[in-house]
């Protein structure tokens, strides 16, 4: 069965530190890849997505992610985090198995210390 | 454009009862998906409806069911509630192959 792994469950960083959150998926075929963010008290919202083309995608609020097909990875990065980036981050894969179905990772809670 | 709305926002039930949750998608969206969110488990896909038909189904027992109406509004029903059903239930609308727009969720507590 397809799955998405986020190995970092909790991350604590100081402001201005660099961020990289890991995401690996298990599916050998074509996938669409997403990162969603859930700020405290807010809805889940899309950070960025990858369908095809340039494997380095840029999203909102200075986030970017790199798709490495050979590693089945789609890691999220930000060069300098801010206190307002404190949130839970979810990686998701969309598998076109007849009809599309989203598979989410378990999430990474990021706390940024001011 | 109004976002995805879910009602009620909070529910407290006891074991053995049943519950119905409602979701109104963004106007024009025909796909509605339901997820269960619990700490440590992330979001687990329940089912997706498109034009009143269930198009996808996750690995949940038959106690979890849903339906979609002609106006795209969707309901989810859980029968014979168990303690482990306590969770945040999220509804999302939009294309199943593209971005999904999430509602605020319904927090269900089973006592």
Tab-separated table of C-alpha atoms in Angstrom:
chain	number	residue	atom	x	y	z
A	1	UNK	CA	0.000	0.000	0.000
A	2	UNK	CA	1.142	3.526	-0.710
A	3	UNK	CA	2.393	5.500	2.264
A	4	UNK	CA	3.977	8.810	3.165
A	5	UNK	CA	6.626	9.095	5.878
A	6	UNK	CA	7.563	12.212	7.756
A	7	UNK	CA	10.436	11.250	10.003
A	8	UNK	CA	10.579	14.426	12.072
A	9	UNK	CA	7.578	14.509	14.372
A	10	UNK	CA	8.641	17.516	16.408
A	11	UNK	CA	11.164	20.180	15.446
A	12	UNK	CA	12.239	23.135	17.555
A	13	UNK	CA	14.262	25.918	15.972
A	14	UNK	CA	15.337	29.418	16.826
A	15	UNK	CA	14.349	32.290	14.591
A	16	UNK	CA	16.619	32.705	11.545
A	17	UNK	CA	17.623	29.043	11.612
A	18	UNK	CA	17.275	27.024	8.425
A	19	UNK	CA	14.553	24.420	8.132
A	20	UNK	CA	14.369	21.134	6.310
A	21	UNK	CA	11.501	18.716	6.870
A	22	UNK	CA	11.763	15.281	5.352
A	23	UNK	CA	9.062	13.541	3.350
A	24	UNK	CA	9.357	10.169	1.657
A	25	UNK	CA	6.666	8.273	-0.166
A	26	UNK	CA	6.329	4.722	-1.332
A	27	UNK	CA	4.903	4.467	-4.816
A	28	UNK	CA	6.759	3.643	-7.969
A	29	UNK	CA	4.594	5.461	-10.458
A	30	UNK	CA	3.665	9.039	-11.206
A	31	UNK	CA	2.551	11.057	-8.218
A	32	UNK	CA	1.534	14.596	-7.421
A	33	UNK	CA	3.171	15.996	-4.302
A	34	UNK	CA	1.961	18.582	-1.827
A	35	UNK	CA	2.899	20.295	1.398
A	36	UNK	CA	0.107	21.645	3.576
A	37	UNK	CA	0.420	23.744	6.715
A	38	UNK	CA	-1.887	24.088	9.690
A	39	UNK	CA	-1.229	27.194	11.784
A	40	UNK	CA	-2.588	27.157	15.338
A	41	UNK	CA	-6.333	27.593	15.243
A	42	UNK	CA	-6.466	27.783	11.462
A	43	UNK	CA	-7.511	25.553	8.579
A	44	UNK	CA	-5.117	23.373	6.688
A	45	UNK	CA	-3.855	25.296	3.682
A	46	UNK	CA	-1.657	24.561	0.721
A	47	UNK	CA	2.009	25.631	0.928
A	48	UNK	CA	3.179	24.296	-2.409
A	49	UNK	CA	2.661	21.530	-4.915
A	50	UNK	CA	4.586	19.608	-7.560
A	51	UNK	CA	3.063	17.958	-10.613
A	52	UNK	CA	5.864	17.938	-13.171
A	53	UNK	CA	8.700	20.037	-14.570
A	54	UNK	CA	11.306	21.787	-12.454
A	55	UNK	CA	11.781	19.582	-9.381
A	56	UNK	CA	12.453	22.637	-7.220
A	57	UNK	CA	9.153	24.303	-6.453
A	58	UNK	CA	8.545	27.505	-4.588
A	59	UNK	CA	5.541	28.117	-2.410
A	60	UNK	CA	4.132	30.800	-0.214
A	61	UNK	CA	5.952	32.511	2.635
A	62	UNK	CA	9.420	31.678	1.347
A	63	UNK	CA	9.040	27.902	1.463
A	64	UNK	CA	10.385	25.629	-1.238
A	65	UNK	CA	10.548	21.898	-1.803
A	66	UNK	CA	12.678	19.645	-3.945
A	67	UNK	CA	11.401	16.509	-5.620
A	68	UNK	CA	14.079	13.827	-5.913
A	69	UNK	CA	12.530	10.975	-7.846
A	70	UNK	CA	15.363	8.521	-7.215
A	71	UNK	CA	14.949	8.974	-3.472
A	72	UNK	CA	11.137	9.138	-3.490
A	73	UNK	CA	11.507	12.314	-1.494
A	74	UNK	CA	9.901	15.751	-1.411
A	75	UNK	CA	11.625	17.670	1.373
A	76	UNK	CA	10.422	21.079	2.501
A	77	UNK	CA	12.937	23.843	3.114
A	78	UNK	CA	13.088	27.411	4.283
A	79	UNK	CA	16.410	29.266	4.634
A	80	UNK	CA	15.396	31.373	7.627
A	81	UNK	CA	12.368	30.587	9.778
A	82	UNK	CA	10.278	33.085	11.674
A	83	UNK	CA	8.263	32.750	14.845
A	84	UNK	CA	5.122	32.895	12.691
A	85	UNK	CA	6.149	29.647	10.970
A	86	UNK	CA	5.186	27.758	14.116
A	87	UNK	CA	2.662	25.258	12.793
A	88	UNK	CA	2.103	21.653	11.826
A	89	UNK	CA	3.287	20.651	8.370
A	90	UNK	CA	1.867	17.795	6.351
A	91	UNK	CA	3.311	16.178	3.276
A	92	UNK	CA	0.784	14.584	0.925
A	93	UNK	CA	0.923	12.415	-2.127
A	94	UNK	CA	-1.769	12.062	-4.704
A	95	UNK	CA	-1.779	8.737	-6.475
A	96	UNK	CA	-3.638	8.346	-9.747
A	97	UNK	CA	-4.759	4.799	-9.028
A	98	UNK	CA	-7.737	4.801	-11.294
A	99	UNK	CA	-9.129	7.761	-9.438
A	100	UNK	CA	-6.958	10.077	-7.439
A	101	UNK	CA	-6.601	9.588	-3.714
A	102	UNK	CA	-4.721	11.753	-1.277
A	103	UNK	CA	-2.349	10.133	1.212
A	104	UNK	CA	-1.063	12.328	4.019
A	105	UNK	CA	1.932	11.911	6.255
A	106	UNK	CA	1.591	12.017	10.030
A	107	UNK	CA	2.730	15.627	10.202
A	108	UNK	CA	5.642	17.527	11.733
A	109	UNK	CA	5.076	20.005	14.507
A	110	UNK	CA	7.435	22.941	14.153
A	111	UNK	CA	8.005	25.327	17.018
A	112	UNK	CA	10.069	28.418	16.329
A	113	UNK	CA	11.490	30.178	19.350
A	114	UNK	CA	11.604	33.965	19.222
B	1	UNK	CA	-15.959	33.244	-2.174
B	2	UNK	CA	-17.059	31.519	1.011
B	3	UNK	CA	-14.825	28.729	2.237
B	4	UNK	CA	-15.656	25.201	3.259
B	5	UNK	CA	-18.009	25.149	6.219
B	6	UNK	CA	-18.533	22.325	8.648
B	7	UNK	CA	-21.171	21.893	11.290
B	8	UNK	CA	-21.213	21.383	14.141
B	9	UNK	CA	-17.771	22.524	15.224
B	10	UNK	CA	-17.819	20.496	18.432
B	11	UNK	CA	-19.662	17.366	19.468
B	12	UNK	CA	-19.668	15.237	22.591
B	13	UNK	CA	-21.234	11.805	22.357
B	14	UNK	CA	-21.181	8.607	24.357
B	15	UNK	CA	-20.154	5.159	23.227
B	16	UNK	CA	-22.757	3.383	21.164
B	17	UNK	CA	-24.421	6.533	19.890
B	18	UNK	CA	-24.334	7.686	16.306
B	19	UNK	CA	-23.374	11.051	14.893
B	20	UNK	CA	-23.869	12.985	11.660
B	21	UNK	CA	-21.468	15.673	10.505
B	22	UNK	CA	-22.154	18.127	7.718
B	23	UNK	CA	-19.947	19.825	5.165
B	24	UNK	CA	-20.714	22.526	2.619
B	25	UNK	CA	-18.017	22.821	-0.050
B	26	UNK	CA	-16.876	25.943	-1.814
B	27	UNK	CA	-19.443	27.043	-4.364
B	28	UNK	CA	-18.834	25.262	-7.666
B	29	UNK	CA	-16.771	22.440	-6.190
B	30	UNK	CA	-18.271	19.042	-6.855
B	31	UNK	CA	-15.760	16.914	-4.963
B	32	UNK	CA	-15.903	16.525	-1.192
B	33	UNK	CA	-13.423	14.439	0.778
B	34	UNK	CA	-13.492	13.491	4.437
B	35	UNK	CA	-10.509	12.873	6.704
B	36	UNK	CA	-9.978	11.827	10.284
B	37	UNK	CA	-7.170	13.687	12.044
B	38	UNK	CA	-5.681	12.355	15.264
B	39	UNK	CA	-2.392	13.192	17.012
B	40	UNK	CA	0.356	10.943	15.731
B	41	UNK	CA	-1.745	9.513	12.901
B	42	UNK	CA	-1.981	12.570	10.725
B	43	UNK	CA	-4.863	12.755	8.292
B	44	UNK	CA	-6.445	9.494	7.330
B	45	UNK	CA	-8.642	9.452	4.280
B	46	UNK	CA	-12.217	8.316	4.847
B	47	UNK	CA	-13.959	8.784	1.521
B	48	UNK	CA	-14.509	11.115	-1.390
B	49	UNK	CA	-17.740	12.019	-3.104
B	50	UNK	CA	-18.132	13.503	-6.540
B	51	UNK	CA	-21.486	14.382	-8.037
B	52	UNK	CA	-23.347	12.369	-5.389
B	53	UNK	CA	-21.269	9.224	-5.992
B	54	UNK	CA	-18.609	7.782	-3.742
B	55	UNK	CA	-15.483	7.862	-5.849
B	56	UNK	CA	-12.843	6.750	-3.356
B	57	UNK	CA	-12.889	4.993	-0.043
B	58	UNK	CA	-10.280	4.639	2.672
B	59	UNK	CA	-9.714	1.764	5.068
B	60	UNK	CA	-12.329	2.475	7.697
B	61	UNK	CA	-14.998	0.109	9.005
B	62	UNK	CA	-18.524	0.163	7.663
B	63	UNK	CA	-19.634	2.187	10.700
B	64	UNK	CA	-18.330	5.192	8.791
B	65	UNK	CA	-20.527	6.209	5.914
B	66	UNK	CA	-21.286	9.278	3.915
B	67	UNK	CA	-23.383	10.764	1.217
B	68	UNK	CA	-23.504	13.784	-1.020
B	69	UNK	CA	-26.510	15.755	-2.086
B	70	UNK	CA	-27.316	17.348	-5.417
B	71	UNK	CA	-26.113	20.723	-4.133
B	72	UNK	CA	-22.718	19.093	-3.340
B	73	UNK	CA	-23.227	19.339	0.414
B	74	UNK	CA	-22.030	16.201	2.124
B	75	UNK	CA	-22.770	14.400	5.341
B	76	UNK	CA	-20.729	11.845	7.201
B	77	UNK	CA	-22.264	9.399	9.622
B	78	UNK	CA	-20.585	7.304	12.276
B	79	UNK	CA	-22.700	4.654	13.946
B	80	UNK	CA	-22.056	2.761	17.168
B	81	UNK	CA	-19.415	5.220	18.317
B	82	UNK	CA	-16.265	3.925	19.980
B	83	UNK	CA	-13.806	5.796	22.191
B	84	UNK	CA	-11.240	5.581	19.396
B	85	UNK	CA	-13.481	7.605	17.105
B	86	UNK	CA	-12.608	10.744	19.049
B	87	UNK	CA	-10.857	12.939	16.520
B	88	UNK	CA	-11.017	16.036	14.392
B	89	UNK	CA	-13.008	15.284	11.249
B	90	UNK	CA	-12.014	17.411	8.309
B	91	UNK	CA	-13.857	18.018	5.107
B	92	UNK	CA	-12.136	19.225	1.970
B	93	UNK	CA	-13.473	20.351	-1.360
B	94	UNK	CA	-11.799	20.764	-4.709
B	95	UNK	CA	-10.309	18.525	-7.314
B	96	UNK	CA	-9.041	15.222	-5.985
B	97	UNK	CA	-5.981	15.509	-8.240
B	98	UNK	CA	-5.142	19.066	-7.246
B	99	UNK	CA	-5.293	21.391	-4.271
B	100	UNK	CA	-7.853	20.628	-1.628
B	101	UNK	CA	-9.506	23.357	0.427
B	102	UNK	CA	-10.144	22.372	3.985
B	103	UNK	CA	-12.829	23.354	6.420
B	104	UNK	CA	-12.251	24.081	10.123
B	105	UNK	CA	-13.228	20.570	11.139
B	106	UNK	CA	-15.628	19.050	13.628
B	107	UNK	CA	-14.073	18.028	16.926
B	108	UNK	CA	-15.792	14.817	18.060
B	109	UNK	CA	-15.293	13.566	21.595
B	110	UNK	CA	-16.638	10.149	22.512
B	111	UNK	CA	-17.053	9.482	26.236
